[in-house]
Amino acid sequence: MKAKMPQYEYINIDSGWSETCDEYGRWTYRKDLFPNGLRALSDHLARNHQRLGLYILPGIRKEALEGRIKGHENIRIADLVTRKKQGNAFKGATYMPDEHNEYVQAYYDSIADLFEEWGIGYIKIDGCGPSNELQDMDTRKCLYMMHKAFSKHNIWIELSWALDPQFADDWMTIANGARIHIDIESYSSKSMTTSYRIFQRMSYVEKWSHIQTEGKKFYIDLDAVLVGMTVDGKCVDGLDNDDVRMSYISFWALVSSVFCIGADPRKLPQKYLAMLNHPVILDIHQSGVISRPIGSGNTWLNRKQVWWKKLADGRLCVGLFNAHVYPFMLGISREVKFEFTELGVEEVEAKDAWSGEVLGRFAKTYSTVLRPGQCQLLLLRVIR
């Protein structure tokens, strides 16, 4: 992993790593999968300057009810959830505490302490809400407690899924990043996703584009980057062509979405590894700034998408996208353009972010013709 993708820091294990709890009601790892324990695995990753991540849920697991809280062994965990209220978006997985009191905080603290002993550096907390799908599932009180517990150990906190931008201030306080839409996977038996699902994401980012943070980088999460996923020598990412693959990576970088690949990097073709490791694109991504659309960001209403943000060095990054993509086919080529007044400038020098080619100086407006699914990512140096 380190040799193939040197700048990618976290390696996260998704659901399925834990089926039981210990005597303190804390998540425990499956010994059939990790016979040497998670500490041995995290130590191995640390030698590559990488950190191990785990998947968990808010609330208290039903498997934890027979336990007692570490440090408060007189308190039965079952007594914290006598109402058996659903604890997250996945029914039957966890219970919501009756009260969010000092004992619940001690319970989460004990889980965070255990994860720190294992060397965990990242957690994905799934089934959170309120979400766009489940407005009545509010896990924020639990999440604030989990934030207090895990942040003491400098553990990255990622929330999931389809979280409601109406509560963005809470999500930015609780976490480092948050999923804003459903899974990117198409759940087809033949391929992982579709070109349409990629461009569909733009419409949801528009609802978050007004959100900016002061002094803290907050990364929205559009889900995994599946570009080039290869199984048995065959690319199964489901994308129509490399135009779409470049647009996929470009938009994720432009809006500073969490960059999580969904494939074994040892099996990715070299050309896709080069795209995922492109130093300029990763710098644009790491700005931690959510770009905003010029005009409507809704791809159904506006196929000619233009998004932009200002970088720390004063340059402007602008992405032009032909979003004329349907669920089962591509559309037609289109001219995509923008006026410089939308950026508050009059004249710029433009460079193609992917190729590094200096395109020249432009005044008042810029336009280009793009194939369906194609993009152009520009770096603009302001002249006046």
Short mmCIF file of C-alpha atoms in Angstrom, two decimals:
data_model
loop_
_atom_site.label_atom_id
_atom_site.label_comp_id
_atom_site.label_asym_id
_atom_site.label_seq_id
_atom_site.Cartn_x
_atom_site.Cartn_y
_atom_site.Cartn_z
CA MET A 1 0.00 0.00 0.00
CA LYS A 2 2.74 2.47 0.95
CA ALA A 3 4.70 1.77 -2.23
CA LYS A 4 1.64 2.09 -4.47
CA MET A 5 -0.09 5.06 -2.76
CA PRO A 6 2.48 6.85 -0.57
CA GLN A 7 0.34 9.85 0.41
CA TYR A 8 -2.70 7.88 1.57
CA GLU A 9 -2.60 7.73 5.37
CA TYR A 10 -5.45 5.60 6.71
CA ILE A 11 -6.39 1.98 6.02
CA ASN A 12 -9.91 1.40 7.28
CA ILE A 13 -11.56 -1.96 8.01
CA ASP A 14 -15.29 -1.82 7.26
CA SER A 15 -18.06 -3.69 9.06
CA GLY A 16 -17.58 -7.36 9.91
CA TRP A 17 -14.39 -7.04 11.97
CA SER A 18 -16.34 -7.44 15.24
CA GLU A 19 -19.12 -9.81 16.25
CA THR A 20 -18.88 -9.77 20.05
CA CYS A 21 -18.14 -7.55 23.04
CA ASP A 22 -15.85 -8.03 26.04
CA GLU A 23 -16.86 -8.06 29.72
CA TYR A 24 -17.01 -4.25 29.64
CA GLY A 25 -19.36 -4.15 26.64
CA ARG A 26 -16.61 -2.95 24.31
CA TRP A 27 -16.28 -3.99 20.68
CA THR A 28 -13.83 -6.88 20.24
CA TYR A 29 -12.12 -8.12 17.09
CA ARG A 30 -12.68 -11.47 15.45
CA LYS A 31 -9.77 -13.75 16.29
CA ASP A 32 -10.39 -15.84 13.19
CA LEU A 33 -9.60 -12.77 11.08
CA PHE A 34 -6.96 -11.22 13.30
CA PRO A 35 -5.18 -14.06 15.14
CA ASN A 36 -2.30 -11.76 16.13
CA GLY A 37 -4.59 -8.99 17.30
CA LEU A 38 -5.20 -5.47 16.01
CA ARG A 39 -2.18 -4.01 17.81
CA ALA A 40 0.13 -6.16 15.69
CA LEU A 41 -1.65 -4.97 12.56
CA SER A 42 -1.55 -1.28 13.52
CA ASP A 43 2.14 -1.58 14.44
CA HIS A 44 2.83 -3.03 11.00
CA LEU A 45 1.02 -0.12 9.36
CA ALA A 46 2.80 2.40 11.58
CA ARG A 47 6.12 1.26 10.17
CA ASN A 48 4.79 2.53 6.83
CA HIS A 49 3.60 5.77 8.49
CA GLN A 50 -0.03 4.68 8.10
CA ARG A 51 -2.83 4.32 10.62
CA LEU A 52 -5.49 1.66 11.09
CA GLY A 53 -9.19 2.50 11.06
CA LEU A 54 -12.32 0.68 12.26
CA TYR A 55 -16.05 0.79 11.63
CA ILE A 56 -18.45 1.25 14.56
CA LEU A 57 -22.01 2.39 15.29
CA PRO A 58 -23.50 4.96 17.67
CA GLY A 59 -25.49 3.68 20.61
CA ILE A 60 -24.84 0.60 22.75
CA ARG A 61 -24.61 -2.79 21.07
CA LYS A 62 -27.10 -5.44 22.09
CA GLU A 63 -24.14 -7.82 22.63
CA ALA A 64 -22.84 -5.41 25.30
CA LEU A 65 -25.80 -5.61 27.66
CA GLU A 66 -24.40 -8.33 29.92
CA GLY A 67 -21.26 -6.29 30.58
CA ARG A 68 -20.37 -3.71 33.21
CA ILE A 69 -18.69 -0.36 32.61
CA LYS A 70 -14.94 -0.38 33.06
CA GLY A 71 -14.12 1.75 36.10
CA HIS A 72 -17.76 1.60 37.22
CA GLU A 73 -18.22 -2.14 37.59
CA ASN A 74 -21.26 -1.62 39.82
CA ILE A 75 -23.16 -0.28 36.79
CA ARG A 76 -24.79 -2.82 34.48
CA ILE A 77 -24.79 -1.71 30.86
CA ALA A 78 -28.28 -3.17 30.44
CA ASP A 79 -29.53 -0.60 32.96
CA LEU A 80 -28.50 2.21 30.60
CA VAL A 81 -30.87 1.05 27.84
CA THR A 82 -34.00 -0.19 29.58
CA ARG A 83 -36.28 1.41 26.96
CA LYS A 84 -34.59 -0.50 24.12
CA LYS A 85 -34.90 2.49 21.81
CA GLN A 86 -33.25 2.14 18.41
CA GLY A 87 -29.70 3.50 18.60
CA ASN A 88 -28.82 4.07 14.93
CA ALA A 89 -30.22 3.76 11.42
CA PHE A 90 -29.69 -0.03 11.31
CA LYS A 91 -32.52 -1.65 13.23
CA GLY A 92 -31.59 -4.04 16.01
CA ALA A 93 -27.88 -3.26 15.99
CA THR A 94 -27.60 -0.83 18.93
CA TYR A 95 -29.79 0.80 21.55
CA MET A 96 -30.04 4.48 22.38
CA PRO A 97 -29.15 5.23 26.03
CA ASP A 98 -32.15 6.19 28.17
CA GLU A 99 -30.12 9.15 29.41
CA HIS A 100 -26.82 10.52 28.12
CA ASN A 101 -25.19 10.68 31.54
CA GLU A 102 -21.73 10.27 33.07
CA TYR A 103 -21.92 6.47 32.87
CA VAL A 104 -22.62 6.51 29.14
CA GLN A 105 -19.66 8.86 28.73
CA ALA A 106 -17.52 6.47 30.77
CA TYR A 107 -18.63 3.64 28.50
CA TYR A 108 -17.55 5.51 25.36
CA ASP A 109 -14.34 6.60 27.07
CA SER A 110 -13.52 2.95 27.76
CA ILE A 111 -14.04 2.04 24.07
CA ALA A 112 -11.81 4.92 22.99
CA ASP A 113 -9.14 3.86 25.50
CA LEU A 114 -9.23 0.30 24.13
CA PHE A 115 -8.96 1.55 20.54
CA GLU A 116 -5.97 3.65 21.55
CA GLU A 117 -4.34 0.52 23.01
CA TRP A 118 -4.85 -1.14 19.63
CA GLY A 119 -3.25 1.82 17.84
CA ILE A 120 -6.41 2.87 16.02
CA GLY A 121 -6.17 6.23 14.25
CA TYR A 122 -9.52 6.43 12.40
CA ILE A 123 -13.12 5.47 13.07
CA LYS A 124 -16.07 5.47 10.73
CA ILE A 125 -19.30 5.83 12.69
CA ASP A 126 -22.16 4.59 10.52
CA GLY A 127 -25.92 4.83 10.84
CA CYS A 128 -25.81 8.43 12.09
CA GLY A 129 -28.60 10.98 11.89
CA PRO A 130 -30.59 13.07 11.34
CA SER A 131 -29.99 12.12 7.72
CA ASN A 132 -31.68 12.89 4.45
CA GLU A 133 -33.18 9.42 4.66
CA LEU A 134 -34.15 9.22 8.37
CA GLN A 135 -35.03 12.57 9.93
CA ASP A 136 -36.37 10.98 13.12
CA MET A 137 -33.11 9.12 13.89
CA ASP A 138 -31.13 11.62 15.94
CA THR A 139 -27.82 10.25 17.21
CA ARG A 140 -26.18 13.60 17.98
CA LYS A 141 -26.09 13.22 21.77
CA CYS A 142 -24.22 9.92 21.44
CA LEU A 143 -21.94 11.39 18.80
CA TYR A 144 -20.95 14.33 20.99
CA MET A 145 -19.96 11.84 23.69
CA MET A 146 -18.06 9.71 21.20
CA HIS A 147 -16.28 12.82 19.93
CA LYS A 148 -15.23 13.70 23.47
CA ALA A 149 -13.90 10.17 24.00
CA PHE A 150 -12.06 9.59 20.71
CA SER A 151 -10.68 13.09 20.13
CA LYS A 152 -8.59 12.72 23.31
CA HIS A 153 -6.58 10.10 21.42
CA ASN A 154 -6.26 12.07 18.17
CA ILE A 155 -8.49 9.58 16.35
CA TRP A 156 -10.00 10.82 13.08
CA ILE A 157 -13.81 10.66 13.24
CA GLU A 158 -15.82 10.08 10.07
CA LEU A 159 -19.64 10.06 10.14
CA SER A 160 -21.99 8.22 7.78
CA TRP A 161 -24.40 8.44 5.96
CA ALA A 162 -26.49 10.92 3.91
CA LEU A 163 -26.25 13.41 6.75
CA ASP A 164 -28.53 16.43 6.72
CA PRO A 165 -26.72 19.73 5.92
CA GLN A 166 -29.23 21.51 8.15
CA PHE A 167 -27.11 20.25 11.08
CA ALA A 168 -23.73 20.99 9.51
CA ASP A 169 -22.52 22.95 12.56
CA ASP A 170 -23.00 19.83 14.68
CA TRP A 171 -21.26 17.55 12.17
CA MET A 172 -18.28 19.91 11.91
CA THR A 173 -17.98 20.02 15.71
CA ILE A 174 -18.34 16.27 16.17
CA ALA A 175 -16.22 14.98 13.30
CA ASN A 176 -13.47 15.53 10.74
CA GLY A 177 -15.68 14.46 7.87
CA ALA A 178 -19.19 13.26 7.02
CA ARG A 179 -20.91 11.27 4.28
CA ILE A 180 -23.54 13.40 2.58
CA HIS A 181 -25.28 10.84 0.34
CA ILE A 182 -26.01 7.14 0.05
CA ASP A 183 -23.51 4.52 -1.14
CA ILE A 184 -21.75 5.11 -4.45
CA GLU A 185 -22.01 1.41 -5.29
CA SER A 186 -24.72 0.36 -7.72
CA TYR A 187 -24.89 -3.11 -6.12
CA SER A 188 -24.77 -4.72 -9.55
CA SER A 189 -23.40 -8.24 -9.86
CA LYS A 190 -21.17 -7.10 -12.74
CA SER A 191 -19.74 -3.69 -11.78
CA MET A 192 -19.26 -1.39 -8.81
CA THR A 193 -20.93 1.88 -9.83
CA THR A 194 -22.08 3.90 -12.85
CA SER A 195 -21.11 7.17 -14.51
CA TYR A 196 -24.56 8.52 -13.67
CA ARG A 197 -24.10 7.90 -9.94
CA ILE A 198 -20.84 9.88 -10.04
CA PHE A 199 -22.35 12.99 -11.59
CA GLN A 200 -25.49 12.65 -9.46
CA ARG A 201 -23.30 13.48 -6.44
CA MET A 202 -22.89 17.09 -7.60
CA SER A 203 -26.52 17.89 -6.83
CA TYR A 204 -26.03 16.90 -3.20
CA VAL A 205 -22.79 18.81 -2.74
CA GLU A 206 -24.59 22.01 -3.73
CA LYS A 207 -26.50 21.83 -0.44
CA TRP A 208 -23.17 21.87 1.44
CA SER A 209 -21.26 24.34 -0.71
CA HIS A 210 -22.03 27.32 1.55
CA ILE A 211 -20.34 25.62 4.49
CA GLN A 212 -16.85 26.83 5.25
CA THR A 213 -14.83 26.29 8.39
CA GLU A 214 -12.50 28.62 10.24
CA GLY A 215 -9.34 27.04 11.63
CA LYS A 216 -10.49 23.46 10.96
CA LYS A 217 -10.51 21.37 7.81
CA PHE A 218 -13.78 19.51 7.41
CA TYR A 219 -14.06 17.01 4.59
CA ILE A 220 -17.42 16.10 3.15
CA ASP A 221 -17.53 12.48 2.04
CA LEU A 222 -18.96 11.48 -1.35
CA ASP A 223 -18.00 7.84 -0.68
CA ALA A 224 -15.21 5.75 -2.15
CA VAL A 225 -13.24 6.52 -5.30
CA LEU A 226 -13.67 3.30 -7.28
CA VAL A 227 -11.62 4.33 -10.31
CA GLY A 228 -9.87 1.40 -11.93
CA MET A 229 -11.07 -1.31 -9.55
CA THR A 230 -9.75 -4.51 -11.07
CA VAL A 231 -10.74 -8.12 -10.32
CA ASP A 232 -9.08 -11.07 -12.05
CA GLY A 233 -7.46 -8.69 -14.50
CA LYS A 234 -10.74 -7.04 -15.51
CA CYS A 235 -11.76 -3.45 -14.68
CA VAL A 236 -15.11 -3.60 -12.86
CA ASP A 237 -15.54 0.01 -11.76
CA GLY A 238 -18.55 0.35 -14.10
CA LEU A 239 -17.48 3.72 -15.52
CA ASP A 240 -17.93 4.41 -19.23
CA ASN A 241 -14.45 5.70 -20.03
CA ASP A 242 -11.39 7.56 -18.74
CA ASP A 243 -13.12 10.93 -19.23
CA VAL A 244 -15.54 9.93 -16.49
CA ARG A 245 -12.75 8.54 -14.33
CA MET A 246 -10.85 11.82 -14.52
CA SER A 247 -14.05 13.77 -13.74
CA TYR A 248 -14.66 11.46 -10.76
CA ILE A 249 -11.25 12.19 -9.22
CA SER A 250 -11.36 15.88 -10.21
CA PHE A 251 -14.68 16.58 -8.56
CA TRP A 252 -13.77 14.71 -5.36
CA ALA A 253 -10.57 16.81 -5.19
CA LEU A 254 -12.33 20.04 -6.07
CA VAL A 255 -14.83 19.69 -3.22
CA SER A 256 -12.25 18.13 -0.86
CA SER A 257 -14.26 14.96 -0.41
CA VAL A 258 -12.68 12.24 1.68
CA PHE A 259 -10.41 10.31 -0.71
CA CYS A 260 -10.97 6.64 0.11
CA ILE A 261 -10.18 4.12 -2.58
CA GLY A 262 -12.31 1.01 -2.76
CA ALA A 263 -9.82 -1.28 -4.47
CA ASP A 264 -6.69 -3.29 -3.83
CA PRO A 265 -3.91 -0.90 -4.96
CA ARG A 266 -1.71 -3.85 -5.89
CA LYS A 267 -4.17 -4.70 -8.68
CA LEU A 268 -4.86 -1.18 -9.99
CA PRO A 269 -3.49 -0.49 -13.48
CA GLN A 270 -0.58 1.94 -13.46
CA LYS A 271 -2.46 4.66 -15.33
CA TYR A 272 -5.12 4.79 -12.62
CA LEU A 273 -2.55 4.73 -9.85
CA ALA A 274 -0.96 7.75 -11.54
CA MET A 275 -4.32 9.55 -11.54
CA LEU A 276 -4.98 8.75 -7.87
CA ASN A 277 -1.45 9.85 -6.90
CA HIS A 278 -1.30 13.01 -9.05
CA PRO A 279 0.50 15.52 -6.78
CA VAL A 280 -1.30 18.64 -8.03
CA ILE A 281 -4.72 17.01 -7.71
CA LEU A 282 -3.92 15.84 -4.17
CA ASP A 283 -2.79 19.38 -3.24
CA ILE A 284 -6.12 20.74 -4.49
CA HIS A 285 -7.90 18.11 -2.43
CA GLN A 286 -5.91 18.78 0.73
CA SER A 287 -6.95 22.43 0.83
CA GLY A 288 -9.95 21.16 2.78
CA VAL A 289 -12.21 23.76 1.16
CA ILE A 290 -15.59 22.84 -0.32
CA SER A 291 -15.97 24.39 -3.77
CA ARG A 292 -19.15 26.08 -4.86
CA PRO A 293 -21.07 26.01 -8.15
CA ILE A 294 -21.47 28.86 -10.60
CA GLY A 295 -25.16 28.68 -11.37
CA SER A 296 -27.14 25.63 -10.36
CA GLY A 297 -25.21 22.64 -9.04
CA ASN A 298 -28.17 20.39 -9.82
CA THR A 299 -27.05 18.18 -12.71
CA TRP A 300 -30.61 17.50 -13.86
CA LEU A 301 -31.28 21.22 -14.28
CA ASN A 302 -27.80 22.20 -15.46
CA ARG A 303 -25.67 19.80 -17.50
CA LYS A 304 -22.90 22.43 -17.89
CA GLN A 305 -21.40 22.34 -14.41
CA VAL A 306 -18.77 24.84 -13.22
CA TRP A 307 -17.38 24.67 -9.66
CA TRP A 308 -14.64 26.77 -8.06
CA LYS A 309 -12.72 27.53 -4.88
CA LYS A 310 -9.83 29.71 -3.73
CA LEU A 311 -6.60 28.02 -2.68
CA ALA A 312 -4.34 29.11 0.16
CA ASP A 313 -1.76 30.63 -2.22
CA GLY A 314 -4.38 32.91 -3.79
CA ARG A 315 -4.90 30.92 -6.98
CA LEU A 316 -8.37 29.90 -8.04
CA CYS A 317 -9.25 26.32 -8.91
CA VAL A 318 -12.12 25.94 -11.38
CA GLY A 319 -13.62 22.71 -12.66
CA LEU A 320 -15.73 22.57 -15.81
CA PHE A 321 -17.80 19.41 -16.31
CA ASN A 322 -20.12 18.16 -19.02
CA ALA A 323 -22.63 16.33 -16.83
CA HIS A 324 -24.75 15.13 -19.75
CA VAL A 325 -24.79 11.57 -18.42
CA TYR A 326 -27.76 9.24 -18.08
CA PRO A 327 -28.17 6.05 -16.03
CA PHE A 328 -27.41 3.80 -19.02
CA MET A 329 -25.76 6.04 -21.61
CA LEU A 330 -23.76 9.20 -22.26
CA GLY A 331 -25.20 12.35 -23.81
CA ILE A 332 -23.65 14.83 -26.22
CA SER A 333 -20.68 17.21 -26.26
CA ARG A 334 -21.35 20.70 -24.92
CA GLU A 335 -19.63 24.04 -24.61
CA VAL A 336 -19.07 24.87 -20.94
CA LYS A 337 -18.12 28.42 -19.97
CA PHE A 338 -18.08 30.90 -17.12
CA GLU A 339 -17.78 34.65 -16.66
CA PHE A 340 -14.92 36.01 -14.56
CA THR A 341 -17.28 38.35 -12.74
CA GLU A 342 -18.56 35.23 -10.96
CA LEU A 343 -15.07 34.89 -9.45
CA GLY A 344 -14.59 38.61 -8.74
CA VAL A 345 -11.69 38.97 -11.22
CA GLU A 346 -11.13 40.41 -14.69
CA GLU A 347 -8.09 38.66 -16.14
CA VAL A 348 -6.25 35.42 -15.34
CA GLU A 349 -3.48 33.14 -16.50
CA ALA A 350 -4.84 29.61 -16.82
CA LYS A 351 -3.05 26.27 -16.40
CA ASP A 352 -4.48 22.78 -16.84
CA ALA A 353 -4.16 21.11 -13.43
CA TRP A 354 -3.81 17.59 -14.84
CA SER A 355 -1.34 18.18 -17.68
CA GLY A 356 0.44 21.22 -16.30
CA GLU A 357 0.04 22.97 -19.66
CA VAL A 358 -0.14 26.77 -19.50
CA LEU A 359 -3.19 27.66 -21.57
CA GLY A 360 -2.54 31.40 -21.71
CA ARG A 361 -4.13 34.62 -20.49
CA PHE A 362 -7.85 35.15 -20.60
CA ALA A 363 -10.04 38.18 -19.92
CA LYS A 364 -13.68 38.33 -18.86
CA THR A 365 -14.65 34.78 -19.85
CA TYR A 366 -13.42 31.23 -20.47
CA SER A 367 -15.03 28.41 -22.45
CA THR A 368 -14.22 24.93 -23.72
CA VAL A 369 -16.06 22.11 -25.49
CA LEU A 370 -16.25 18.91 -23.45
CA ARG A 371 -17.36 15.42 -24.35
CA PRO A 372 -20.14 13.90 -22.20
CA GLY A 373 -18.61 12.96 -18.85
CA GLN A 374 -15.43 14.94 -19.57
CA CYS A 375 -13.99 17.73 -17.41
CA GLN A 376 -11.28 20.35 -17.42
CA LEU A 377 -9.67 21.34 -14.13
CA LEU A 378 -8.03 24.77 -14.20
CA LEU A 379 -5.62 26.60 -11.93
CA LEU A 380 -6.01 30.36 -12.37
CA ARG A 381 -3.42 32.98 -11.39
CA VAL A 382 -5.20 36.28 -10.99
CA ILE A 383 -3.70 39.12 -13.01
CA ARG A 384 -6.35 41.71 -12.22
#
